[in-house]
Amino acid sequence: AGLRRGLSTMLDPKVRAPSMVYISGEEMTAYAMQLVRAKWVEPYFDTSAWEYYDLSCAARDKTDDKVLKDAVEAGSRIGAIFKEPTITPTAVQQKEMGLKKAWGSPNGAMRRGWNGITISRDTIHIDGMELGFKEPVLFERHAVGGEYGAGWKQVGKGRLVTKFYPNDKYGEAVTVDERYLDDEHNVAVVYHNPYDNVTDLARHFFSRCLKAGITPYVVTKKTVFKWQEGFWQIMKSVFDAEFKPQFNQRGLLARSNGELPHLISDAATMQIIRWTQGGFGMAAHNYDGDMLTDEIAQVHRSPGFITSNLIGKRSDGVPIMEFEASHGTVADLWHAHQRGEETSFNPLGMAEALIGAMRHAADLDSANKVFVHHYTSMLRQAMHRTMVYGQGTRDLCGPDGLTTEEFIDKVAWRLDR
Ligand code: NAD
């Protein structure tokens, strides 16, 4: 029985979708999501309880970025967020779009605003079809700190001192580093890794790996980058105190003598290509996680087949979950679309994010939880069947694959049968 015909006898044709924050972006992903909402969501749901925030560059510019502050506030208040990819304007884009300034990364503002712990990126698998990895790969990318928040300056020859002043007026200043620069042209960079929430990251990572029955690897370059030792130590102490016996009982540490395995980040880049069987987990610092998950996405066929979920925490301890795809706004397909050419955008990563956000929203505001779970399972099945029947997008099915619009229509038809 189809979704509407089967359930419309028990429920109103349109079910009230639980409240969540919907953040829209731009280019190809915004266009595709407009079609997805109209053809996959609106026929079944009354979405009036969704709060919409437009984080396009034009809207941020017009509101002097108030819209970003409002979106962060709404996300903290509601706790379930769906986000389309957005553009962080470069100097060239600032000029092209006539913006007042090159607005900063909205993702960074949200990760900080929601006390981002981890960005979970997992491979998406299609029933009845093999992509890159046979078994799931789970990834935790530390959501804050590192190179992204670096302070830097171009400097000439001279003495460079980095000092730390404790937040206590009697504390003595500490010299973090002191060095002499010989070159006439240098760039000096300062960044830090905040480690208070790594305990939460560890619990989240190990719980997920245990549930999936896979081996967890902590990835760092601590052998050379000595400052990364702290990340490993926190992960290991949580693992030893709370998880080690369960992992050993299930035989998941057989290749590491019953201990939590550590993998050097450059070795991880090679293993990701070799371990196509999948069935492993990795946790890494922010930038390493960004790079490694892009590599995982490529091995797994397409950036359309990987999730990206930000887990944060409100000051009162309530979790905040934001769901998005790991890819960007897919500018090249957007430009092709604007030139009137056919495109074939794979919406699976964004659809998985929508499914995750709607399910989390239903966990927080549970009046229509059963229907939301039923609908999202049917949607997933309709997308997977369409792909398995050779009617997927071209990243999956080659030149015979469907266009962006044809794929969305085909799934809508299958969902409504
Ligand atoms: P991108 O991920 O948008 O695209 C990279 C390549 O992969 C392109 O060739 C694209 O066609 C292809 N691709 C990606 N996802 C696809 C899909 N689902 N189906 C078919 N093909 C797909 O990265 P980019 O081109 O480097 O960046 C474009 C814009 O996105 C930039 O302005 C960047 O700032 C922004 N961006 C935003 C986010 C975010 O908001 N989370 C993340 C990354 C990039």
PDB file of N, CA, C and O in Angstrom, residues 21-45:
ATOM      1  N   VAL A  21      14.264  23.697  12.567  1.00  0.00           N
ATOM      2  CA  VAL A  21      14.812  24.856  11.880  1.00  0.00           C
ATOM      3  C   VAL A  21      15.222  24.414  10.486  1.00  0.00           C
ATOM      4  O   VAL A  21      15.887  23.384  10.340  1.00  0.00           O
ATOM      5  N   TYR A  22      14.803  25.157   9.457  1.00  0.00           N
ATOM      6  CA  TYR A  22      15.192  24.841   8.076  1.00  0.00           C
ATOM      7  C   TYR A  22      16.054  25.995   7.573  1.00  0.00           C
ATOM      8  O   TYR A  22      15.585  27.127   7.445  1.00  0.00           O
ATOM      9  N   ILE A  23      17.324  25.699   7.304  1.00  0.00           N
ATOM     10  CA  ILE A  23      18.242  26.739   6.829  1.00  0.00           C
ATOM     11  C   ILE A  23      18.463  26.547   5.336  1.00  0.00           C
ATOM     12  O   ILE A  23      18.920  25.478   4.911  1.00  0.00           O
ATOM     13  N   SER A  24      18.126  27.568   4.559  1.00  0.00           N
ATOM     14  CA  SER A  24      18.342  27.425   3.114  1.00  0.00           C
ATOM     15  C   SER A  24      19.616  28.141   2.703  1.00  0.00           C
ATOM     16  O   SER A  24      20.051  29.107   3.347  1.00  0.00           O
ATOM     17  N   GLY A  25      20.204  27.619   1.621  1.00  0.00           N
ATOM     18  CA  GLY A  25      21.468  28.163   1.119  1.00  0.00           C
ATOM     19  C   GLY A  25      21.303  28.668  -0.279  1.00  0.00           C
ATOM     20  O   GLY A  25      20.408  29.456  -0.543  1.00  0.00           O
ATOM     21  N   GLU A  26      22.135  28.186  -1.212  1.00  0.00           N
ATOM     22  CA  GLU A  26      21.960  28.666  -2.587  1.00  0.00           C
ATOM     23  C   GLU A  26      22.485  27.701  -3.633  1.00  0.00           C
ATOM     24  O   GLU A  26      22.872  26.590  -3.340  1.00  0.00           O
ATOM     25  N   GLU A  27      22.425  28.143  -4.888  1.00  0.00           N
ATOM     26  CA  GLU A  27      22.879  27.418  -6.076  1.00  0.00           C
ATOM     27  C   GLU A  27      22.128  26.094  -6.258  1.00  0.00           C
ATOM     28  O   GLU A  27      20.941  26.001  -5.949  1.00  0.00           O
ATOM     29  N   MET A  28      22.836  25.062  -6.756  1.00  0.00           N
ATOM     30  CA  MET A  28      22.170  23.824  -7.186  1.00  0.00           C
ATOM     31  C   MET A  28      21.439  23.137  -6.037  1.00  0.00           C
ATOM     32  O   MET A  28      20.353  22.588  -6.211  1.00  0.00           O
ATOM     33  N   THR A  29      22.050  23.167  -4.853  1.00  0.00           N
ATOM     34  CA  THR A  29      21.456  22.451  -3.730  1.00  0.00           C
ATOM     35  C   THR A  29      20.152  23.118  -3.275  1.00  0.00           C
ATOM     36  O   THR A  29      19.195  22.438  -2.912  1.00  0.00           O
ATOM     37  N   ALA A  30      20.104  24.448  -3.332  1.00  0.00           N
ATOM     38  CA  ALA A  30      18.871  25.152  -2.939  1.00  0.00           C
ATOM     39  C   ALA A  30      17.778  24.861  -3.963  1.00  0.00           C
ATOM     40  O   ALA A  30      16.617  24.617  -3.604  1.00  0.00           O
ATOM     41  N   TYR A  31      18.156  24.841  -5.253  1.00  0.00           N
ATOM     42  CA  TYR A  31      17.188  24.557  -6.319  1.00  0.00           C
ATOM     43  C   TYR A  31      16.636  23.133  -6.156  1.00  0.00           C
ATOM     44  O   TYR A  31      15.416  22.927  -6.197  1.00  0.00           O
ATOM     45  N   ALA A  32      17.530  22.167  -5.931  1.00  0.00           N
ATOM     46  CA  ALA A  32      17.076  20.771  -5.811  1.00  0.00           C
ATOM     47  C   ALA A  32      16.194  20.595  -4.574  1.00  0.00           C
ATOM     48  O   ALA A  32      15.185  19.885  -4.619  1.00  0.00           O
ATOM     49  N   MET A  33      16.526  21.262  -3.490  1.00  0.00           N
ATOM     50  CA  MET A  33      15.725  21.108  -2.270  1.00  0.00           C
ATOM     51  C   MET A  33      14.352  21.759  -2.405  1.00  0.00           C
ATOM     52  O   MET A  33      13.389  21.309  -1.787  1.00  0.00           O
ATOM     53  N   GLN A  34      14.274  22.782  -3.240  1.00  0.00           N
ATOM     54  CA  GLN A  34      12.967  23.395  -3.509  1.00  0.00           C
ATOM     55  C   GLN A  34      12.061  22.347  -4.179  1.00  0.00           C
ATOM     56  O   GLN A  34      10.899  22.203  -3.819  1.00  0.00           O
ATOM     57  N   LEU A  35      12.637  21.586  -5.134  1.00  0.00           N
ATOM     58  CA  LEU A  35      11.865  20.526  -5.800  1.00  0.00           C
ATOM     59  C   LEU A  35      11.537  19.405  -4.816  1.00  0.00           C
ATOM     60  O   LEU A  35      10.425  18.872  -4.812  1.00  0.00           O
ATOM     61  N   VAL A  36      12.524  19.045  -3.966  1.00  0.00           N
ATOM     62  CA  VAL A  36      12.318  17.966  -2.993  1.00  0.00           C
ATOM     63  C   VAL A  36      11.173  18.335  -2.040  1.00  0.00           C
ATOM     64  O   VAL A  36      10.281  17.524  -1.775  1.00  0.00           O
ATOM     65  N   ARG A  37      11.186  19.555  -1.545  1.00  0.00           N
ATOM     66  CA  ARG A  37      10.124  19.966  -0.606  1.00  0.00           C
ATOM     67  C   ARG A  37       8.764  19.918  -1.292  1.00  0.00           C
ATOM     68  O   ARG A  37       7.796  19.392  -0.760  1.00  0.00           O
ATOM     69  N   ALA A  38       8.719  20.463  -2.527  1.00  0.00           N
ATOM     70  CA  ALA A  38       7.427  20.535  -3.232  1.00  0.00           C
ATOM     71  C   ALA A  38       6.898  19.148  -3.587  1.00  0.00           C
ATOM     72  O   ALA A  38       5.697  18.910  -3.481  1.00  0.00           O
ATOM     73  N   LYS A  39       7.790  18.228  -3.991  1.00  0.00           N
ATOM     74  CA  LYS A  39       7.314  16.956  -4.542  1.00  0.00           C
ATOM     75  C   LYS A  39       7.389  15.786  -3.583  1.00  0.00           C
ATOM     76  O   LYS A  39       6.673  14.805  -3.759  1.00  0.00           O
ATOM     77  N   TRP A  40       8.269  15.853  -2.598  1.00  0.00           N
ATOM     78  CA  TRP A  40       8.403  14.728  -1.671  1.00  0.00           C
ATOM     79  C   TRP A  40       7.780  15.019  -0.307  1.00  0.00           C
ATOM     80  O   TRP A  40       7.344  14.104   0.371  1.00  0.00           O
ATOM     81  N   VAL A  41       7.804  16.272   0.109  1.00  0.00           N
ATOM     82  CA  VAL A  41       7.397  16.590   1.490  1.00  0.00           C
ATOM     83  C   VAL A  41       5.996  17.201   1.569  1.00  0.00           C
ATOM     84  O   VAL A  41       5.127  16.693   2.277  1.00  0.00           O
ATOM     85  N   GLU A  42       5.784  18.270   0.794  1.00  0.00           N
ATOM     86  CA  GLU A  42       4.533  19.030   0.921  1.00  0.00           C
ATOM     87  C   GLU A  42       3.264  18.201   0.672  1.00  0.00           C
ATOM     88  O   GLU A  42       2.242  18.466   1.308  1.00  0.00           O
ATOM     89  N   PRO A  43       3.296  17.187  -0.231  1.00  0.00           N
ATOM     90  CA  PRO A  43       2.048  16.419  -0.408  1.00  0.00           C
ATOM     91  C   PRO A  43       1.600  15.697   0.867  1.00  0.00           C
ATOM     92  O   PRO A  43       0.433  15.354   0.986  1.00  0.00           O
ATOM     93  N   TYR A  44       2.505  15.470   1.808  1.00  0.00           N
ATOM     94  CA  TYR A  44       2.161  14.695   3.014  1.00  0.00           C
ATOM     95  C   TYR A  44       2.120  15.522   4.293  1.00  0.00           C
ATOM     96  O   TYR A  44       1.447  15.168   5.243  1.00  0.00           O
ATOM     97  N   PHE A  45       2.924  16.610   4.328  1.00  0.00           N
ATOM     98  CA  PHE A  45       3.101  17.329   5.590  1.00  0.00           C
ATOM     99  C   PHE A  45       2.667  18.783   5.519  1.00  0.00           C
ATOM    100  O   PHE A  45       2.890  19.455   4.510  1.00  0.00           O
TER     101      PHE A  45
END
